Tab-separated table of C-alpha atoms in Angstrom:
chain	number	residue	atom	x	y	z
A	1	MET	CA	0.087	0.205	0.031
A	2	PRO	CA	1.210	3.338	-0.981
A	3	PRO	CA	1.994	5.968	1.898
A	4	LEU	CA	-0.898	8.109	2.568
A	5	PRO	CA	-0.677	11.835	2.104
A	6	VAL	CA	0.043	13.840	5.026
A	7	PRO	CA	-2.170	16.437	6.117
A	8	THR	CA	-1.253	19.986	5.741
A	9	ALA	CA	-2.948	23.411	6.426
A	10	GLN	CA	-4.979	23.184	3.242
A	11	ASP	CA	-6.886	19.909	4.475
A	12	GLY	CA	-9.896	20.206	6.741
A	13	PRO	CA	-10.596	18.273	9.629
A	14	HIS	CA	-11.925	14.844	9.134
A	15	ALA	CA	-14.065	13.235	11.641
A	16	PRO	CA	-12.049	10.538	13.436
A	17	ASP	CA	-12.972	6.819	12.547
A	18	GLY	CA	-11.093	5.057	15.312
A	19	SER	CA	-9.011	3.103	13.050
A	20	GLU	CA	-5.245	2.524	13.027
A	21	GLU	CA	-4.990	3.841	9.421
A	22	TYR	CA	-6.598	7.254	10.437
A	23	GLU	CA	-3.753	7.635	13.293
A	24	THR	CA	-1.192	6.685	10.614
A	25	ARG	CA	-2.057	9.568	8.324
A	26	HIS	CA	-3.122	12.144	10.806
A	27	VAL	CA	-0.912	11.481	13.854
A	28	HIS	CA	2.289	9.201	13.090
A	29	GLN	CA	3.040	10.328	9.404
A	30	VAL	CA	3.070	13.940	10.901
A	31	TYR	CA	5.583	12.958	13.577
A	32	GLU	CA	8.003	11.723	11.377
A	33	HIS	CA	7.856	14.838	9.247
A	34	ILE	CA	8.184	17.146	11.814
A	35	ALA	CA	10.557	15.291	14.493
A	36	SER	CA	13.712	17.466	14.112
A	37	HIS	CA	11.874	20.569	14.655
A	38	PHE	CA	9.635	18.815	17.311
A	39	SER	CA	12.528	17.649	19.158
A	40	ALA	CA	14.191	20.965	19.074
A	41	THR	CA	11.467	22.383	20.910
A	42	ARG	CA	11.307	19.899	23.680
A	43	PHE	CA	14.118	19.730	26.243
A	44	LYS	CA	12.853	20.949	29.670
A	45	PRO	CA	10.704	18.535	31.851
A	46	TRP	CA	7.595	19.751	33.194
A	47	PRO	CA	7.528	19.924	36.959
A	48	ILE	CA	5.057	17.479	37.888
A	49	VAL	CA	6.729	14.601	35.831
A	50	GLU	CA	9.856	15.481	36.901
A	51	ARG	CA	8.761	15.504	40.669
A	52	PHE	CA	7.046	11.779	39.986
A	53	LEU	CA	10.460	10.437	38.304
A	54	ASN	CA	12.496	11.951	41.247
A	55	ASP	CA	10.141	10.612	43.726
A	56	ARG	CA	11.102	6.868	42.439
A	57	PRO	CA	13.175	4.575	44.585
A	58	THR	CA	16.601	4.189	43.720
A	59	GLY	CA	16.919	1.346	41.408
A	60	SER	CA	13.523	1.323	40.043
A	61	VAL	CA	12.934	0.287	36.629
A	62	GLY	CA	9.853	1.991	34.572
A	63	LEU	CA	8.829	2.770	30.805
A	64	ASP	CA	8.517	6.014	28.896
A	65	ILE	CA	5.204	5.052	26.445
A	66	GLY	CA	5.536	7.682	23.895
A	67	CYS	CA	8.986	8.662	25.022
A	68	GLY	CA	9.644	11.189	21.752
A	69	ASN	CA	13.202	12.476	21.871
A	70	GLY	CA	13.622	10.906	25.309
A	71	LYS	CA	14.112	14.119	27.317
A	72	TYR	CA	12.605	12.569	30.562
A	73	LEU	CA	14.855	9.397	30.303
A	74	THR	CA	17.670	11.177	31.934
A	75	VAL	CA	15.753	12.949	34.785
A	76	ASN	CA	16.775	10.615	37.557
A	77	PRO	CA	20.118	9.033	37.098
A	78	ASN	CA	19.255	6.569	40.369
A	79	ILE	CA	16.457	4.193	37.885
A	80	TYR	CA	16.489	2.623	34.961
A	81	MET	CA	13.806	3.600	32.181
A	82	VAL	CA	12.904	2.106	28.705
A	83	GLY	CA	11.192	4.650	26.265
A	84	SER	CA	9.312	3.478	23.167
A	85	ASP	CA	7.208	5.243	20.667
A	86	ARG	CA	4.750	4.644	17.851
A	87	ARG	CA	4.343	8.004	16.792
A	88	SER	CA	7.759	8.512	14.935
A	89	SER	CA	10.633	6.159	14.477
A	90	ASN	CA	12.630	9.606	13.923
A	91	LEU	CA	12.275	10.813	17.182
A	92	VAL	CA	13.220	7.370	18.569
A	93	ARG	CA	16.148	7.116	16.761
A	94	ILE	CA	17.080	10.546	18.230
A	95	ALA	CA	16.256	9.521	21.668
A	96	HIS	CA	18.547	6.473	20.628
A	97	ASP	CA	21.300	8.587	19.205
A	98	ARG	CA	21.844	10.146	22.580
A	99	LYS	CA	22.843	6.759	24.184
A	100	ILE	CA	20.851	7.417	27.476
A	101	GLN	CA	18.884	4.469	28.510
A	102	ASP	CA	17.359	2.447	26.086
A	103	SER	CA	14.504	3.093	23.428
A	104	PHE	CA	12.646	1.834	20.459
A	105	VAL	CA	9.331	2.013	18.294
A	106	ALA	CA	6.739	0.110	19.551
A	107	ASP	CA	3.123	0.470	19.527
A	108	ALA	CA	1.287	1.439	22.852
A	109	LEU	CA	-1.549	-0.830	22.006
A	110	ASP	CA	0.981	-3.915	21.616
A	111	LEU	CA	3.632	-3.165	24.090
A	112	PRO	CA	6.715	-5.945	23.886
A	113	HIS	CA	6.996	-5.852	27.644
A	114	PRO	CA	6.219	-8.531	30.050
A	115	ASN	CA	3.172	-7.492	32.321
A	116	THR	CA	3.609	-7.065	36.179
A	117	ARG	CA	6.925	-6.426	36.234
A	118	PHE	CA	7.482	-2.726	36.224
A	119	ASP	CA	7.651	-0.272	38.944
A	120	PHE	CA	6.352	2.812	37.151
A	121	ALA	CA	5.401	4.424	33.975
A	122	ILE	CA	4.899	7.505	32.307
A	123	SER	CA	3.234	8.488	29.051
A	124	ILE	CA	3.060	11.912	28.500
A	125	ALA	CA	0.819	13.565	25.574
A	126	VAL	CA	0.154	10.415	23.968
A	127	ILE	CA	-3.127	8.843	24.747
A	128	HIS	CA	-5.015	11.874	23.009
A	129	HIS	CA	-3.890	10.804	19.658
A	130	PHE	CA	-5.932	7.809	19.614
A	131	SER	CA	-9.120	8.622	17.767
A	132	SER	CA	-11.596	6.605	19.681
A	133	PRO	CA	-12.945	6.346	23.206
A	134	GLU	CA	-12.155	2.470	23.006
A	135	ARG	CA	-8.923	2.848	21.747
A	136	ARG	CA	-7.612	5.557	24.480
A	137	VAL	CA	-9.174	3.005	27.373
A	138	GLU	CA	-7.311	0.381	26.072
A	139	ALA	CA	-4.289	2.513	26.010
A	140	VAL	CA	-4.387	3.158	29.562
A	141	ARG	CA	-5.260	-0.442	30.380
A	142	ARG	CA	-2.324	-1.546	28.331
A	143	ILE	CA	-0.127	0.671	30.690
A	144	LEU	CA	-1.504	-0.669	33.417
A	145	ALA	CA	-0.949	-3.974	32.462
A	146	THR	CA	2.835	-3.537	32.779
A	147	LEU	CA	2.765	-2.506	36.423
A	148	LYS	CA	3.704	-4.595	39.422
A	149	ARG	CA	0.588	-5.814	41.380
A	150	PRO	CA	-0.474	-4.227	44.659
A	151	ASN	CA	-0.286	-6.875	47.594
A	152	ALA	CA	-3.324	-8.021	49.646
A	153	ALA	CA	-3.177	-4.889	51.495
A	154	GLY	CA	-3.173	-2.673	48.232
A	155	GLU	CA	0.128	-1.566	48.871
A	156	ASN	CA	3.547	-1.343	46.695
A	157	GLY	CA	1.813	-1.671	43.324
A	158	GLY	CA	3.532	0.152	40.234
A	159	GLN	CA	2.044	3.578	39.566
A	160	ALA	CA	1.741	5.502	36.299
A	161	LEU	CA	1.619	9.245	35.361
A	162	ILE	CA	-0.284	10.181	32.513
A	163	TYR	CA	-0.666	13.374	30.677
A	164	VAL	CA	-3.393	14.621	27.826
A	165	TRP	CA	-4.045	17.873	26.813
A	166	ALA	CA	-7.386	19.304	28.164
A	167	LEU	CA	-10.126	20.809	26.705
A	168	GLU	CA	-10.428	23.679	29.338
A	169	GLN	CA	-8.045	25.935	27.995
A	170	LYS	CA	-9.662	29.467	27.804
A	171	SER	CA	-6.830	31.236	28.911
A	172	SER	CA	-4.139	30.028	26.634
A	173	ARG	CA	-3.694	31.180	23.012
A	174	ARG	CA	-5.544	28.270	21.613
A	175	GLY	CA	-8.702	29.567	23.675
A	176	TRP	CA	-10.442	26.087	23.702
A	177	SER	CA	-13.212	25.806	26.303
A	178	GLU	CA	-16.119	23.700	27.469
A	179	GLY	CA	-18.600	23.224	24.464
A	180	ASP	CA	-16.161	23.509	21.720
A	181	PRO	CA	-15.440	20.498	19.757
A	182	GLN	CA	-13.333	17.816	21.551
A	183	ASP	CA	-12.064	16.112	18.184
A	184	VAL	CA	-9.405	18.488	16.340
A	185	PHE	CA	-6.666	19.065	14.149
A	186	VAL	CA	-3.948	21.234	15.897
A	187	PRO	CA	-1.249	22.761	13.496
A	188	TRP	CA	2.352	22.515	13.649
A	189	VAL	CA	4.429	25.150	11.172
A	190	MET	CA	7.260	23.337	10.081
A	191	GLY	CA	10.481	25.886	10.148
A	192	LYS	CA	12.551	26.482	7.206
A	193	GLN	CA	15.594	25.447	8.825
A	194	TYR	CA	14.435	21.925	9.615
A	195	MET	CA	13.331	21.255	5.701
A	196	ALA	CA	15.594	19.478	3.341
A	197	SER	CA	15.539	21.292	-0.001
A	198	PRO	CA	13.940	19.400	-2.743
A	199	ALA	CA	16.499	17.804	-5.412
A	200	SER	CA	16.887	19.492	-8.830
A	201	ASN	CA	17.706	18.062	-12.273
A	202	GLU	CA	17.453	21.663	-13.638
A	203	PRO	CA	20.354	22.678	-16.203
A	204	THR	CA	22.685	25.348	-14.962
A	205	GLY	CA	24.134	26.609	-18.145
A	206	THR	CA	22.949	30.201	-17.656
A	207	SER	CA	21.985	32.864	-14.939
A	208	SER	CA	18.506	32.700	-15.301
A	209	CYS	CA	18.145	28.807	-15.088
A	210	GLN	CA	20.390	28.948	-12.054
A	211	GLU	CA	18.322	31.795	-10.524
A	212	ASP	CA	15.251	29.080	-11.222
A	213	LYS	CA	16.996	26.625	-9.536
A	214	GLU	CA	17.778	28.060	-6.509
A	215	GLN	CA	14.099	29.572	-6.046
A	216	GLN	CA	12.957	25.843	-6.438
A	217	GLU	CA	15.899	24.806	-3.854
A	218	THR	CA	14.335	27.567	-1.295
A	219	PRO	CA	12.730	25.813	1.661
A	220	LYS	CA	9.078	26.728	2.158
A	221	GLU	CA	7.326	26.559	5.941
A	222	VAL	CA	4.494	23.686	5.316
A	223	THR	CA	1.761	23.547	8.039
A	224	TYR	CA	0.853	19.963	9.014
A	225	GLN	CA	-2.155	19.090	11.088
A	226	ARG	CA	-2.165	16.790	14.033
A	227	TYR	CA	-5.023	14.935	15.341
A	228	TYR	CA	-5.804	15.351	18.812
A	229	HIS	CA	-8.830	14.210	21.668
A	230	LEU	CA	-8.919	17.012	23.860
A	231	TYR	CA	-10.105	15.920	27.341
A	232	ARG	CA	-12.760	17.059	29.225
A	233	LYS	CA	-12.399	17.546	33.314
A	234	SER	CA	-12.506	14.221	35.045
A	235	GLU	CA	-12.543	12.085	31.490
A	236	LEU	CA	-9.468	10.803	32.172
A	237	ASN	CA	-10.018	9.387	35.496
A	238	ASP	CA	-12.951	7.804	34.346
A	239	ASP	CA	-10.831	6.149	31.526
A	240	VAL	CA	-8.362	4.630	34.289
A	241	VAL	CA	-11.280	3.362	36.012
A	242	LYS	CA	-12.502	2.057	32.980
A	243	ALA	CA	-9.319	0.288	32.212
A	244	GLY	CA	-9.482	-1.370	35.550
A	245	GLY	CA	-7.176	0.752	37.577
A	246	VAL	CA	-7.011	3.015	40.680
A	247	VAL	CA	-6.569	6.984	40.594
A	248	ILE	CA	-4.043	8.079	43.156
A	249	GLU	CA	-3.870	11.615	42.579
A	250	SER	CA	-5.090	14.042	39.251
A	251	GLY	CA	-4.830	17.439	38.444
A	252	TYR	CA	-4.504	20.182	35.732
A	253	GLU	CA	-0.925	21.781	34.820
A	254	ARG	CA	-0.163	23.801	31.537
A	255	ASP	CA	-3.175	23.086	29.469
A	256	ASN	CA	-3.226	19.418	30.297
A	257	TRP	CA	-5.125	16.841	32.759
A	258	TRP	CA	-2.759	14.513	34.471
A	259	VAL	CA	-3.461	11.573	36.619
A	260	ILE	CA	-1.147	8.989	38.767
A	261	CYS	CA	-2.405	5.742	38.728
A	262	SER	CA	-2.008	2.104	39.746
A	263	PRO	CA	-3.702	-1.104	38.717
A	264	SER	CA	-6.215	-3.004	41.088
A	265	GLY	CA	-5.546	-6.218	42.245
A	266	GLY	CA	-7.002	-7.882	39.359
A	267	ASN	CA	-5.701	-9.808	36.380
A	268	PRO	CA	-3.487	-7.699	33.635
A	269	ALA	CA	-4.828	-7.473	30.624
A	270	ALA	CA	-3.813	-10.251	28.283
């Protein structure tokens, strides 16, 4: 099957159909194109994520599901983390080339990790890219399945920190608020410095031809469109419960809803 065209600014919004093909076109292929520019803007850990990682006991082993360029893999040198990302092999390559911890390409709905083995997991700004309620809940369930089960007293289970974009962003530059659509396209303007010049086979025998070639090879900004599901207040908490988890703490930060959760004592996802 030939690659699907990557949605750009001239494409209007398309209703999500909950399919992997939809996410391939409107999420994964976009991040493949914007990886270098996206990575250049992602370098400072968010405070609550940093606190969560630094609170892990020395020697803890955990996952970063949707690790992007790997910026969270070095927050706490006293823990070991394995990063994975399905959105972009180019982002994973950036993380891997840093030679920090370990990272590879993996689908959040088909994680290669054994169940019930990990002390913690993080998934930051990932689950909102799944295009149906069922796939979003399943993504949470898969994260919870990797974590250690709590004991009979409900203690010592693994914990996950999950972030998603919020619908309630009235004070932000985006201005979304209650009543706005939850399924949206969000633009990413690809900077010229991150775009390769197209190859040209035009002859260069005259100055006018040379000028034409230089004009053709000048990169132009391109605006790509990424699919997001914007979460309402308490929606993420509800998804954790639907996935068989327990909410430990939750809140709002930087136009995101976040939750710290753990698996219940039941059987993990198959």
